[in-house]
RNA sequence: GGGGAGGUGGCAGAGCGGUCAAAUGCACCAGACUGUAAAUCUGGCGGCGAAAGCCUUCGGUGGUUCAAAUCCAUCUCUCCCCA
């Protein structure tokens, strides 16, 4: 590692877009040591193989890991296959079906594949925690558990709240942070990354390393991004996420649907815009010198560009403008064959999958959301017979080309 | 082992014999407006039906009743307190 950047330069990059570093002094020490000894710092990130689809919220922490890679450090991705095979740690959900070995492997593959958009996979060390956790005996586990107390476990906000609100916490949930901490011990991690929701677990890892006479890891937390609804955290279970494998059009549109108040955060955490530009954007948002819509357009382009290409971003933008600004029809519309016989329009809407029930279709007609070739349909008994192609439009963004 | 409180729609959370397809908030969908799928306002938000109405839903099952999310029995899961 001859050309390692200076500690200051490293810290500048590391500090970008993080919530908290515990502690900076320790990190600097580790970096200094690494530089002096020409030994990379070991940076750990754990992932949950039960959710294979990544969204741009996950990307924040992945990007941070990438930063460490760029600085010449050793990134380690820990696939939590062991914990994944046992079940769900976040007590609320019911018995999530346990994943089989094969499912976990497949998910892990998908994860790495998707993460490769952000990480340098060639330099990435990938490990499965079943390797060591699966080897532990019950006695080992008890010994491990002996390093922690219930009171300290209850320090975790989530546990504390659930305890207070009489929401069940099962014993095995206490073991998850310990298991995760064990990963750090095994890997002799210098740094562990995670979302702010992981802070507690990361600290447990730190404490366990101490218990095992290791130099405790530095923990770095990254913010959890709000979803497109602007209310909940971005998560697959609410449909408020932007998946990193989504089509450019979908990605662009979903970005445009975030509340204006989120523009700044998205710029800061979901894109690669340099700090100088970021501060300019913040300024523009504050003094309202630029229409927020235009900033959001820029944001949407940035995001699509990261996961697709600039070209795709521009095309997506064009399409978006077409539909929502010019109120035009999309460039390409799916065709749906209905034959020359007269059919109830409602039936067509349901059969084609545009809406899920006649009831819903009817509501939409009543609300004036259904148009045929631009003409509003007001009668839900409307019967259609197609001689030439017709454009069926439901709401603002559902289109179908009906062909005989 | 004993005592008590609960399981309601995507989530949170009311209801506690009929007026309950189930308040309210969030999410979601649509319309208006607009600067965008932003904000705001309005409407909708189980299914079939033109409608009347009918069917399925309040942890599972079985009852009581003209009528049950609401009462009873039982099963199951959860929480709290005492030991």
CSV table of C-alpha atoms (C1' of nucleotides) in Angstrom, one decimal:
chain,number,residue,atom,x,y,z
A,1,UNK,CA,0.0,0.0,0.0
A,2,UNK,CA,2.5,2.6,-1.1
A,3,UNK,CA,0.2,5.4,-2.1
A,4,UNK,CA,-2.1,5.5,0.8
A,5,UNK,CA,-3.8,8.9,1.1
A,6,UNK,CA,-3.0,11.0,4.2
A,7,UNK,CA,-5.0,10.4,7.3
A,8,UNK,CA,-6.7,13.7,6.8
A,9,UNK,CA,-7.7,12.9,3.3
A,10,UNK,CA,-9.0,9.5,4.5
A,11,UNK,CA,-11.0,11.0,7.3
A,12,UNK,CA,-12.6,13.6,5.0
A,13,UNK,CA,-13.9,10.8,2.8
A,14,UNK,CA,-14.9,8.6,5.6
A,15,UNK,CA,-16.9,11.4,7.4
A,16,UNK,CA,-19.0,12.0,4.3
A,17,UNK,CA,-22.6,10.9,4.7
A,18,UNK,CA,-22.2,9.2,8.0
A,19,UNK,CA,-24.3,9.6,11.1
A,20,UNK,CA,-21.8,8.8,13.8
A,21,UNK,CA,-18.2,7.5,14.2
A,22,UNK,CA,-17.4,5.9,17.5
A,23,UNK,CA,-14.8,7.1,18.0
A,24,UNK,CA,-12.9,9.3,15.6
A,25,UNK,CA,-9.8,9.2,17.7
A,26,UNK,CA,-9.7,5.4,17.6
A,27,UNK,CA,-10.3,5.4,13.9
A,28,UNK,CA,-7.4,7.8,13.3
A,29,UNK,CA,-5.2,5.7,15.5
A,30,UNK,CA,-6.1,2.6,13.5
A,31,UNK,CA,-5.5,4.4,10.2
A,32,UNK,CA,-2.2,5.7,11.4
A,33,UNK,CA,-1.2,2.2,12.4
A,34,UNK,CA,-2.4,0.8,9.1
A,35,UNK,CA,-0.4,3.4,7.2
A,36,UNK,CA,2.7,2.8,9.3
A,37,UNK,CA,2.6,-0.9,9.1
A,38,UNK,CA,1.3,-1.0,5.5
A,39,UNK,CA,-1.6,-3.2,6.7
A,40,UNK,CA,-5.1,-2.5,5.6
A,41,UNK,CA,-7.8,-1.8,8.1
A,42,UNK,CA,-10.4,-4.6,8.2
A,43,UNK,CA,-13.8,-3.1,7.6
A,44,UNK,CA,-16.8,-5.3,8.2
A,45,UNK,CA,-20.3,-5.0,6.9
A,46,UNK,CA,-22.9,-7.6,7.7
A,47,UNK,CA,-25.8,-8.3,5.5
A,48,UNK,CA,-29.1,-10.1,5.9
A,49,UNK,CA,-29.5,-12.7,3.2
A,50,UNK,CA,-33.3,-13.0,3.7
A,51,UNK,CA,-34.0,-9.9,1.7
A,52,UNK,CA,-32.3,-10.2,-1.6
A,53,UNK,CA,-33.5,-7.0,-3.2
A,54,UNK,CA,-31.5,-4.0,-2.5
A,55,UNK,CA,-32.8,-0.4,-2.6
A,56,UNK,CA,-31.1,2.9,-2.7
A,57,UNK,CA,-31.3,3.1,1.1
A,58,UNK,CA,-29.0,0.0,1.4
A,59,UNK,CA,-26.7,1.7,-1.0
A,60,UNK,CA,-25.6,4.3,1.5
A,61,UNK,CA,-23.7,1.9,3.7
A,62,UNK,CA,-22.4,0.0,0.7
A,63,UNK,CA,-21.0,3.2,-0.7
A,64,UNK,CA,-19.3,3.8,2.6
A,65,UNK,CA,-17.7,0.4,2.3
A,66,UNK,CA,-16.6,1.2,-1.2
A,67,UNK,CA,-14.9,4.3,0.2
A,68,UNK,CA,-12.8,2.2,2.4
A,69,UNK,CA,-12.0,0.0,-0.6
A,70,UNK,CA,-10.9,3.1,-2.5
A,71,UNK,CA,-8.7,4.0,0.3
A,72,UNK,CA,-7.0,0.7,0.1
A,73,UNK,CA,-8.5,-1.1,3.0
A,74,UNK,CA,-9.9,-4.5,3.3
A,75,UNK,CA,-13.7,-4.7,3.0
A,76,UNK,CA,-15.3,-7.8,4.3
A,77,UNK,CA,-18.9,-8.6,3.6
A,78,UNK,CA,-20.4,-11.0,6.2
A,79,UNK,CA,-23.3,-12.9,4.9
A,80,UNK,CA,-25.5,-13.7,7.8
A,81,UNK,CA,-26.4,-17.1,6.6
A,82,UNK,CA,-26.4,-18.7,10.0
A,83,UNK,CA,-28.8,-16.2,11.5
A,84,UNK,CA,-30.8,-16.2,8.3
A,85,UNK,CA,-31.3,-19.9,8.6
A,86,UNK,CA,-32.6,-19.6,12.1
A,87,UNK,CA,-35.3,-17.1,11.5
A,88,UNK,CA,-36.2,-13.5,12.1
A,89,UNK,CA,-34.5,-11.4,14.7
A,90,UNK,CA,-36.9,-8.5,14.7
A,91,UNK,CA,-39.6,-10.0,16.9
A,92,UNK,CA,-42.6,-8.3,15.4
A,93,UNK,CA,-43.0,-10.4,12.4
A,94,UNK,CA,-44.4,-13.8,12.9
A,95,UNK,CA,-42.5,-17.0,12.2
A,96,UNK,CA,-40.8,-16.1,9.0
A,97,UNK,CA,-40.1,-19.3,7.2
A,98,UNK,CA,-36.6,-20.4,7.8
A,99,UNK,CA,-34.5,-20.3,4.7
A,100,UNK,CA,-32.8,-23.4,3.5
A,101,UNK,CA,-29.2,-23.5,2.8
A,102,UNK,CA,-29.7,-23.2,-0.9
A,103,UNK,CA,-32.0,-20.2,-0.6
A,104,UNK,CA,-29.5,-18.4,1.6
A,105,UNK,CA,-26.8,-19.1,-1.0
A,106,UNK,CA,-28.9,-17.9,-3.8
A,107,UNK,CA,-29.9,-14.8,-2.0
A,108,UNK,CA,-26.3,-14.1,-1.1
A,109,UNK,CA,-25.4,-14.4,-4.8
A,110,UNK,CA,-28.1,-12.0,-5.7
A,111,UNK,CA,-27.0,-9.6,-3.0
A,112,UNK,CA,-23.4,-9.6,-4.2
A,113,UNK,CA,-24.5,-9.3,-7.7
A,114,UNK,CA,-26.6,-6.2,-7.0
A,115,UNK,CA,-24.0,-4.8,-4.6
A,116,UNK,CA,-21.4,-5.1,-7.4
A,117,UNK,CA,-22.8,-1.9,-8.8
A,118,UNK,CA,-21.3,-0.2,-5.9
A,119,UNK,CA,-18.6,-2.4,-4.5
A,120,UNK,CA,-15.3,-3.5,-6.1
A,121,UNK,CA,-16.2,-7.2,-5.9
A,122,UNK,CA,-12.7,-8.3,-6.9
A,123,UNK,CA,-11.2,-6.9,-3.8
A,124,UNK,CA,-14.1,-7.8,-1.6
A,125,UNK,CA,-13.8,-10.6,0.9
A,126,UNK,CA,-17.0,-12.5,1.3
A,127,UNK,CA,-17.5,-14.7,4.3
A,128,UNK,CA,-20.5,-16.7,5.7
A,129,UNK,CA,-21.0,-16.6,9.4
A,130,UNK,CA,-22.3,-20.1,9.6
A,131,UNK,CA,-18.6,-21.0,9.2
A,132,UNK,CA,-17.9,-20.2,12.8
A,133,UNK,CA,-21.3,-19.8,14.3
A,134,UNK,CA,-22.4,-23.2,13.1
A,135,UNK,CA,-19.4,-24.7,14.9
A,136,UNK,CA,-20.3,-23.4,18.3
A,137,UNK,CA,-21.5,-25.8,20.9
A,138,UNK,CA,-24.2,-25.0,23.4
A,139,UNK,CA,-21.5,-24.5,26.0
A,140,UNK,CA,-19.7,-22.0,23.7
A,141,UNK,CA,-23.0,-20.1,23.4
A,142,UNK,CA,-23.5,-20.0,27.1
A,143,UNK,CA,-20.0,-18.7,27.6
A,144,UNK,CA,-20.6,-16.1,25.0
A,145,UNK,CA,-23.9,-15.1,26.6
A,146,UNK,CA,-22.1,-14.8,29.9
A,147,UNK,CA,-20.3,-11.7,28.6
A,148,UNK,CA,-23.5,-9.7,28.6
A,149,UNK,CA,-26.2,-8.8,31.0
A,150,UNK,CA,-29.9,-8.5,30.6
A,151,UNK,CA,-29.8,-4.9,31.8
A,152,UNK,CA,-27.3,-4.0,29.1
A,153,UNK,CA,-29.4,-5.8,26.5
A,154,UNK,CA,-32.4,-3.7,27.5
A,155,UNK,CA,-30.4,-0.6,26.9
A,156,UNK,CA,-31.2,-1.1,23.3
A,157,UNK,CA,-34.1,1.3,22.4
A,158,UNK,CA,-36.0,-1.2,20.5
A,159,UNK,CA,-35.9,-3.7,23.3
A,160,UNK,CA,-36.6,-1.1,25.9
A,161,UNK,CA,-39.7,0.1,24.0
A,162,UNK,CA,-41.0,-3.3,23.3
A,163,UNK,CA,-40.5,-4.3,26.9
A,164,UNK,CA,-42.4,-1.2,28.1
A,165,UNK,CA,-45.1,-1.7,25.6
A,166,UNK,CA,-45.5,-5.3,26.3
A,167,UNK,CA,-44.5,-6.4,22.9
A,168,UNK,CA,-42.8,-9.8,23.1
A,169,UNK,CA,-39.1,-10.1,23.0
A,170,UNK,CA,-37.9,-13.6,22.7
A,171,UNK,CA,-34.7,-14.8,24.3
A,172,UNK,CA,-33.0,-15.7,21.0
A,173,UNK,CA,-33.2,-12.0,20.0
A,174,UNK,CA,-30.7,-11.3,22.7
A,175,UNK,CA,-28.4,-13.8,21.0
A,176,UNK,CA,-28.4,-12.1,17.7
A,177,UNK,CA,-26.3,-9.1,18.7
A,178,UNK,CA,-24.0,-11.6,20.4
A,179,UNK,CA,-23.8,-13.7,17.3
A,180,UNK,CA,-23.1,-10.6,15.2
A,181,UNK,CA,-20.5,-9.5,17.7
A,182,UNK,CA,-18.9,-12.9,17.4
A,183,UNK,CA,-18.4,-12.2,13.7
A,184,UNK,CA,-16.4,-9.2,14.6
A,185,UNK,CA,-14.3,-11.2,17.1
A,186,UNK,CA,-13.6,-13.9,14.5
A,187,UNK,CA,-12.7,-11.4,11.8
A,188,UNK,CA,-10.8,-9.2,14.2
A,189,UNK,CA,-12.6,-6.3,12.6
A,190,UNK,CA,-11.2,-2.9,13.0
A,191,UNK,CA,-14.3,-1.1,11.8
A,192,UNK,CA,-17.9,-2.2,11.4
A,193,UNK,CA,-20.4,-0.3,9.3
A,194,UNK,CA,-24.1,-0.4,9.7
A,195,UNK,CA,-27.3,1.7,9.6
A,196,UNK,CA,-28.2,3.7,12.7
A,197,UNK,CA,-30.6,0.9,13.6
A,198,UNK,CA,-27.6,-1.3,14.0
A,199,UNK,CA,-25.8,0.9,16.5
A,200,UNK,CA,-26.5,-1.3,19.4
A,201,UNK,CA,-25.4,-4.5,17.7
A,202,UNK,CA,-22.2,-2.8,16.6
A,203,UNK,CA,-21.5,-1.7,20.1
A,204,UNK,CA,-22.0,-5.2,21.4
A,205,UNK,CA,-19.4,-6.4,18.9
A,206,UNK,CA,-17.1,-3.8,20.3
A,207,UNK,CA,-17.6,-4.9,23.8
A,208,UNK,CA,-17.2,-8.5,22.9
A,209,UNK,CA,-13.9,-7.9,21.2
A,210,UNK,CA,-12.8,-6.3,24.5
A,211,UNK,CA,-13.9,-9.4,26.3
A,212,UNK,CA,-11.8,-11.5,24.0
A,213,UNK,CA,-8.8,-9.2,24.5
A,214,UNK,CA,-9.0,-7.6,21.1
A,215,UNK,CA,-8.7,-4.0,20.1
A,216,UNK,CA,-12.4,-2.9,19.9
A,217,UNK,CA,-13.7,-2.1,16.5
A,218,UNK,CA,-14.6,1.4,15.5
A,219,UNK,CA,-18.3,1.7,14.6
A,220,UNK,CA,-19.6,3.9,11.9
A,221,UNK,CA,-23.3,4.3,11.4
A,222,UNK,CA,-25.0,5.6,8.3
A,223,UNK,CA,-28.4,7.2,8.2
A,224,UNK,CA,-31.5,5.3,7.3
A,225,UNK,CA,-33.1,6.9,4.3
A,226,UNK,CA,-36.8,7.8,4.3
A,227,UNK,CA,-38.9,6.1,1.7
A,228,UNK,CA,-40.6,7.8,-1.2
A,229,UNK,CA,-43.6,8.5,1.0
A,230,UNK,CA,-41.5,10.6,3.2
A,231,UNK,CA,-43.0,9.0,6.3
A,232,UNK,CA,-41.5,5.6,6.9
A,233,UNK,CA,-38.0,4.4,6.5
A,234,UNK,CA,-37.3,3.0,3.1
A,235,UNK,CA,-38.2,-0.6,3.3
A,236,UNK,CA,-39.4,-3.4,1.2
A,237,UNK,CA,-42.4,-4.1,3.4
A,238,UNK,CA,-43.8,-0.6,2.8
A,239,UNK,CA,-43.9,0.0,-0.9
A,240,UNK,CA,-41.9,3.1,-0.6
A,241,UNK,CA,-38.5,2.0,-1.9
A,242,UNK,CA,-36.5,2.6,-5.0
A,243,UNK,CA,-34.9,-0.7,-5.9
A,244,UNK,CA,-31.5,-0.6,-7.4
A,245,UNK,CA,-32.5,-3.0,-10.1
A,246,UNK,CA,-35.6,-1.1,-11.2
A,247,UNK,CA,-36.0,0.2,-14.7
A,248,UNK,CA,-34.8,3.7,-15.4
A,249,UNK,CA,-38.4,4.9,-15.9
A,250,UNK,CA,-39.6,3.5,-12.7
A,251,UNK,CA,-36.6,4.8,-10.8
A,252,UNK,CA,-37.0,8.3,-12.2
A,253,UNK,CA,-40.7,8.4,-11.5
A,254,UNK,CA,-40.3,7.2,-8.0
A,255,UNK,CA,-37.7,9.8,-7.3
A,256,UNK,CA,-40.0,12.5,-8.6
A,257,UNK,CA,-42.6,11.3,-6.2
A,258,UNK,CA,-40.6,12.0,-3.1
A,259,UNK,CA,-41.8,15.1,-1.1
A,260,UNK,CA,-39.8,18.2,-1.8
A,261,UNK,CA,-38.6,18.2,1.8
A,262,UNK,CA,-36.6,15.0,1.1
A,263,UNK,CA,-34.6,16.4,-1.8
A,264,UNK,CA,-31.7,17.4,0.2
A,265,UNK,CA,-31.3,14.2,2.1
A,266,UNK,CA,-31.6,12.2,-1.1
A,267,UNK,CA,-28.9,14.3,-2.7
A,268,UNK,CA,-26.7,13.9,0.3
A,269,UNK,CA,-27.1,10.2,0.8
A,270,UNK,CA,-28.3,8.6,-2.4
A,271,UNK,CA,-26.1,10.3,-4.9
A,272,UNK,CA,-22.4,10.9,-5.5
A,273,UNK,CA,-22.6,14.6,-5.9
A,274,UNK,CA,-19.4,16.2,-4.4
A,275,UNK,CA,-19.6,18.2,-1.2
A,276,UNK,CA,-19.2,21.5,-3.0
A,277,UNK,CA,-22.1,20.9,-5.3
A,278,UNK,CA,-24.1,19.6,-2.4
A,279,UNK,CA,-23.8,22.8,-0.5
A,280,UNK,CA,-24.8,24.7,-3.6
A,281,UNK,CA,-27.9,22.6,-3.9
A,282,UNK,CA,-28.7,23.2,-0.2
A,283,UNK,CA,-28.3,26.9,-0.8
A,284,UNK,CA,-30.6,26.8,-3.7
A,285,UNK,CA,-33.2,24.9,-1.8
A,286,UNK,CA,-33.0,27.3,1.1
A,287,UNK,CA,-33.2,30.6,-0.8
A,288,UNK,CA,-35.6,29.2,-3.4
A,289,UNK,CA,-33.6,30.5,-6.2
A,290,UNK,CA,-34.2,27.3,-8.2
A,291,UNK,CA,-37.6,25.6,-8.6
A,292,UNK,CA,-37.4,22.6,-6.4
A,293,UNK,CA,-38.9,20.6,-9.2
A,294,UNK,CA,-35.8,21.2,-11.3
A,295,UNK,CA,-33.6,20.1,-8.4
A,296,UNK,CA,-35.6,17.0,-8.1
A,297,UNK,CA,-35.3,16.4,-11.8
A,298,UNK,CA,-31.5,16.6,-11.4
A,299,UNK,CA,-31.7,14.3,-8.4
A,300,UNK,CA,-33.7,11.7,-10.4
A,301,UNK,CA,-31.2,11.9,-13.2
A,302,UNK,CA,-28.3,11.4,-10.8
A,303,UNK,CA,-29.9,8.4,-9.3
A,304,UNK,CA,-30.8,6.7,-12.6
A,305,UNK,CA,-27.3,7.5,-13.9
A,306,UNK,CA,-25.7,5.6,-11.0
A,307,UNK,CA,-27.6,2.5,-11.5
A,308,UNK,CA,-28.1,2.6,-15.3
A,309,UNK,CA,-26.5,5.3,-17.4
A,310,UNK,CA,-26.7,8.9,-18.2
A,311,UNK,CA,-28.4,8.1,-21.5
A,312,UNK,CA,-31.1,6.0,-19.7
A,313,UNK,CA,-31.6,8.9,-17.3
A,314,UNK,CA,-32.2,11.4,-20.1
A,315,UNK,CA,-34.6,9.0,-21.8
A,316,UNK,CA,-36.5,8.5,-18.6
A,317,UNK,CA,-36.7,12.2,-18.1
A,318,UNK,CA,-38.1,12.7,-21.6
A,319,UNK,CA,-40.7,10.1,-21.0
A,320,UNK,CA,-41.6,11.6,-17.7
A,321,UNK,CA,-42.1,15.0,-19.2
A,322,UNK,CA,-44.1,13.5,-22.0
A,323,UNK,CA,-46.6,11.9,-19.6
A,324,UNK,CA,-46.8,14.4,-16.8
A,325,UNK,CA,-46.0,17.7,-18.2
A,326,UNK,CA,-47.3,17.4,-21.8
A,327,UNK,CA,-50.0,14.9,-20.6
A,328,UNK,CA,-49.0,13.0,-23.7
A,329,UNK,CA,-49.0,9.2,-24.0
A,330,UNK,CA,-45.8,7.2,-23.5
A,331,UNK,CA,-43.6,6.3,-26.4
A,332,UNK,CA,-44.4,2.6,-26.2
A,333,UNK,CA,-47.5,1.1,-24.8
A,334,UNK,CA,-48.3,-2.4,-24.1
A,335,UNK,CA,-50.9,-3.9,-26.5
A,336,UNK,CA,-54.0,-5.7,-25.4
A,337,UNK,CA,-56.0,-7.7,-27.8
A,338,UNK,CA,-59.8,-7.6,-27.3
A,339,UNK,CA,-61.2,-8.8,-30.6
A,340,UNK,CA,-63.8,-7.1,-32.6
A,341,UNK,CA,-66.8,-8.2,-30.5
A,342,UNK,CA,-68.2,-5.6,-28.2
A,343,UNK,CA,-67.1,-6.0,-24.6
A,344,UNK,CA,-67.7,-4.2,-21.4
A,345,UNK,CA,-64.9,-1.7,-20.8
A,346,UNK,CA,-64.8,-2.6,-17.2
A,347,UNK,CA,-64.2,-6.2,-18.0
A,348,UNK,CA,-61.3,-5.2,-20.2
A,349,UNK,CA,-59.7,-3.1,-17.5
A,350,UNK,CA,-59.9,-6.0,-15.0
A,351,UNK,CA,-58.9,-8.7,-17.4
A,352,UNK,CA,-55.9,-6.8,-18.6
A,353,UNK,CA,-54.7,-6.4,-15.0
A,354,UNK,CA,-54.9,-2.6,-15.0
A,355,UNK,CA,-57.1,-2.8,-11.9
A,356,UNK,CA,-57.7,-5.7,-9.5
A,357,UNK,CA,-61.5,-5.7,-9.4
A,358,UNK,CA,-64.5,-4.4,-11.2
A,359,UNK,CA,-65.4,-2.5,-8.1
A,360,UNK,CA,-62.2,-0.6,-8.3
A,361,UNK,CA,-62.6,-0.1,-12.0
A,362,UNK,CA,-66.0,1.4,-11.4
A,363,UNK,CA,-64.7,3.7,-8.8
A,364,UNK,CA,-62.1,5.0,-11.2
A,365,UNK,CA,-64.7,5.6,-13.9
A,366,UNK,CA,-66.9,7.4,-11.4
A,367,UNK,CA,-63.9,9.6,-10.5
A,368,UNK,CA,-63.3,10.4,-14.1
A,369,UNK,CA,-60.0,8.6,-14.3
A,370,UNK,CA,-60.7,6.5,-17.3
A,371,UNK,CA,-60.2,7.7,-20.8
A,372,UNK,CA,-60.4,6.2,-24.3
A,373,UNK,CA,-58.3,8.1,-26.8
A,374,UNK,CA,-58.3,11.0,-24.5
A,375,UNK,CA,-62.1,11.0,-24.0
A,376,UNK,CA,-63.4,10.7,-20.5
A,377,UNK,CA,-65.6,7.7,-19.9
A,378,UNK,CA,-68.3,8.5,-17.5
A,379,UNK,CA,-70.6,5.4,-17.8
A,380,UNK,CA,-69.2,2.3,-16.2
A,381,UNK,CA,-71.4,0.2,-18.4
A,382,UNK,CA,-69.6,1.5,-21.4
A,383,UNK,CA,-69.2,-1.2,-24.0
A,384,UNK,CA,-66.4,-1.1,-26.4
A,385,UNK,CA,-65.9,-2.6,-29.8
A,386,UNK,CA,-62.5,-1.9,-31.3
A,387,UNK,CA,-62.0,-1.5,-35.0
A,388,UNK,CA,-58.9,0.5,-34.9
A,389,UNK,CA,-56.3,0.8,-32.1
A,390,UNK,CA,-57.4,2.8,-29.1
A,391,UNK,CA,-55.5,4.1,-26.2
A,392,UNK,CA,-57.0,3.2,-22.8
A,393,UNK,CA,-55.8,5.4,-20.0
A,394,UNK,CA,-56.5,4.8,-16.3
A,395,UNK,CA,-55.4,7.4,-13.9
A,396,UNK,CA,-52.3,9.3,-14.8
A,397,UNK,CA,-49.9,6.5,-15.5
A,398,UNK,CA,-51.6,3.4,-16.6
A,399,UNK,CA,-51.9,3.0,-20.4
A,400,UNK,CA,-52.9,0.2,-22.7
A,401,UNK,CA,-53.3,0.1,-26.4
A,402,UNK,CA,-56.4,-1.9,-27.3
A,403,UNK,CA,-56.2,-3.7,-30.6
A,404,UNK,CA,-58.9,-5.7,-32.3
B,1,G,C1',-48.3,-22.9,40.4
B,2,G,C1',-51.9,-18.5,41.3
B,3,G,C1',-54.1,-13.9,39.5
B,4,G,C1',-55.1,-10.3,35.6
B,5,A,C1',-55.1,-8.1,30.4
B,6,G,C1',-55.2,-9.0,25.4
B,7,G,C1',-55.2,-11.0,19.8
B,8,U,C1',-59.6,-5.9,14.9
B,9,G,C1',-58.6,-4.0,7.8
B,10,G,C1',-51.2,-2.7,4.6
B,11,C,C1',-49.6,-0.4,9.6
B,12,A,C1',-51.0,2.2,14.1
B,13,G,C1',-55.4,2.2,16.9
B,14,A,C1',-61.1,2.8,18.3
B,15,G,C1',-65.4,-0.2,18.8
B,16,C,C1',-67.4,-4.2,23.1
B,17,G,C1',-75.3,-7.3,21.1
B,18,G,C1',-78.3,-4.3,16.1
B,19,U,C1',-77.6,2.3,13.3
B,20,C,C1',-70.3,-2.0,11.9
B,21,A,C1',-67.6,-3.5,5.8
B,22,A,C1',-66.1,-1.7,11.3
B,23,A,C1',-64.1,5.6,14.1
B,24,U,C1',-59.5,8.2,13.5
B,25,G,C1',-54.3,8.8,11.7
B,26,C,C1',-50.6,7.1,8.3
B,27,A,C1',-49.7,4.6,3.7
B,28,C,C1',-52.2,3.8,-1.0
B,29,C,C1',-55.6,5.2,-5.4
B,30,A,C1',-58.3,9.1,-8.1
B,31,G,C1',-59.8,14.2,-9.2
B,32,A,C1',-58.8,19.6,-8.9
B,33,C,C1',-55.0,22.9,-8.7
B,34,U,C1',-49.8,23.3,-9.8
B,35,G,C1',-43.8,23.9,-10.1
B,36,U,C1',-43.4,17.2,-10.3
B,37,A,C1',-46.0,11.1,-9.3
B,38,A,C1',-44.1,17.8,-4.4
B,39,A,C1',-47.4,20.8,-1.3
B,40,U,C1',-52.6,21.9,-0.7
B,41,C,C1',-57.8,20.8,-1.2
B,42,U,C1',-61.7,17.1,-2.5
B,43,G,C1',-63.3,12.1,-3.1
B,44,G,C1',-62.2,7.0,-2.6
B,45,C,C1',-59.9,3.0,-0.1
B,46,G,C1',-63.5,-6.0,0.7
B,47,G,C1',-66.2,-8.4,-3.5
B,48,C,C1',-70.6,-9.1,-6.9
B,49,G,C1',-74.7,-5.9,-8.5
B,50,A,C1',-77.8,-0.5,-12.3
B,51,A,C1',-80.1,-0.6,-7.7
B,52,A,C1',-82.4,-2.9,-3.8
B,53,G,C1',-79.5,-6.2,-1.9
B,54,C,C1',-76.4,-10.3,-1.4
B,55,C,C1',-71.6,-12.7,-0.2
B,56,U,C1',-66.7,-12.9,2.6
B,57,U,C1',-63.9,-10.3,6.8
B,58,C,C1',-62.5,-8.4,13.4
B,59,G,C1',-56.8,-15.2,16.2
B,60,G,C1',-59.2,-20.9,15.2
B,61,U,C1',-63.6,-23.9,16.2
B,62,G,C1',-68.4,-24.6,18.2
B,63,G,C1',-72.6,-22.4,20.7
B,64,U,C1',-76.5,-18.6,22.6
B,65,U,C1',-79.6,-15.0,20.0
B,66,C,C1',-84.5,-12.6,15.3
B,67,A,C1',-79.4,-10.4,15.3
B,68,A,C1',-72.3,-11.3,17.4
B,69,A,C1',-66.1,-7.9,16.1
B,70,U,C1',-69.2,-7.4,20.4
B,71,C,C1',-72.2,-12.7,24.9
B,72,C,C1',-70.8,-18.2,26.3
B,73,A,C1',-67.5,-22.6,25.7
B,74,U,C1',-63.2,-24.5,23.9
B,75,C,C1',-58.5,-24.3,21.4
B,76,U,C1',-54.3,-21.3,20.3
B,77,C,C1',-50.9,-17.2,20.7
B,78,U,C1',-49.1,-12.8,23.5
B,79,C,C1',-48.4,-9.5,27.6
B,80,C,C1',-48.3,-8.1,32.9
B,81,C,C1',-48.3,-9.1,38.3
B,82,C,C1',-47.4,-12.6,42.4
B,83,A,C1',-44.8,-17.3,43.6
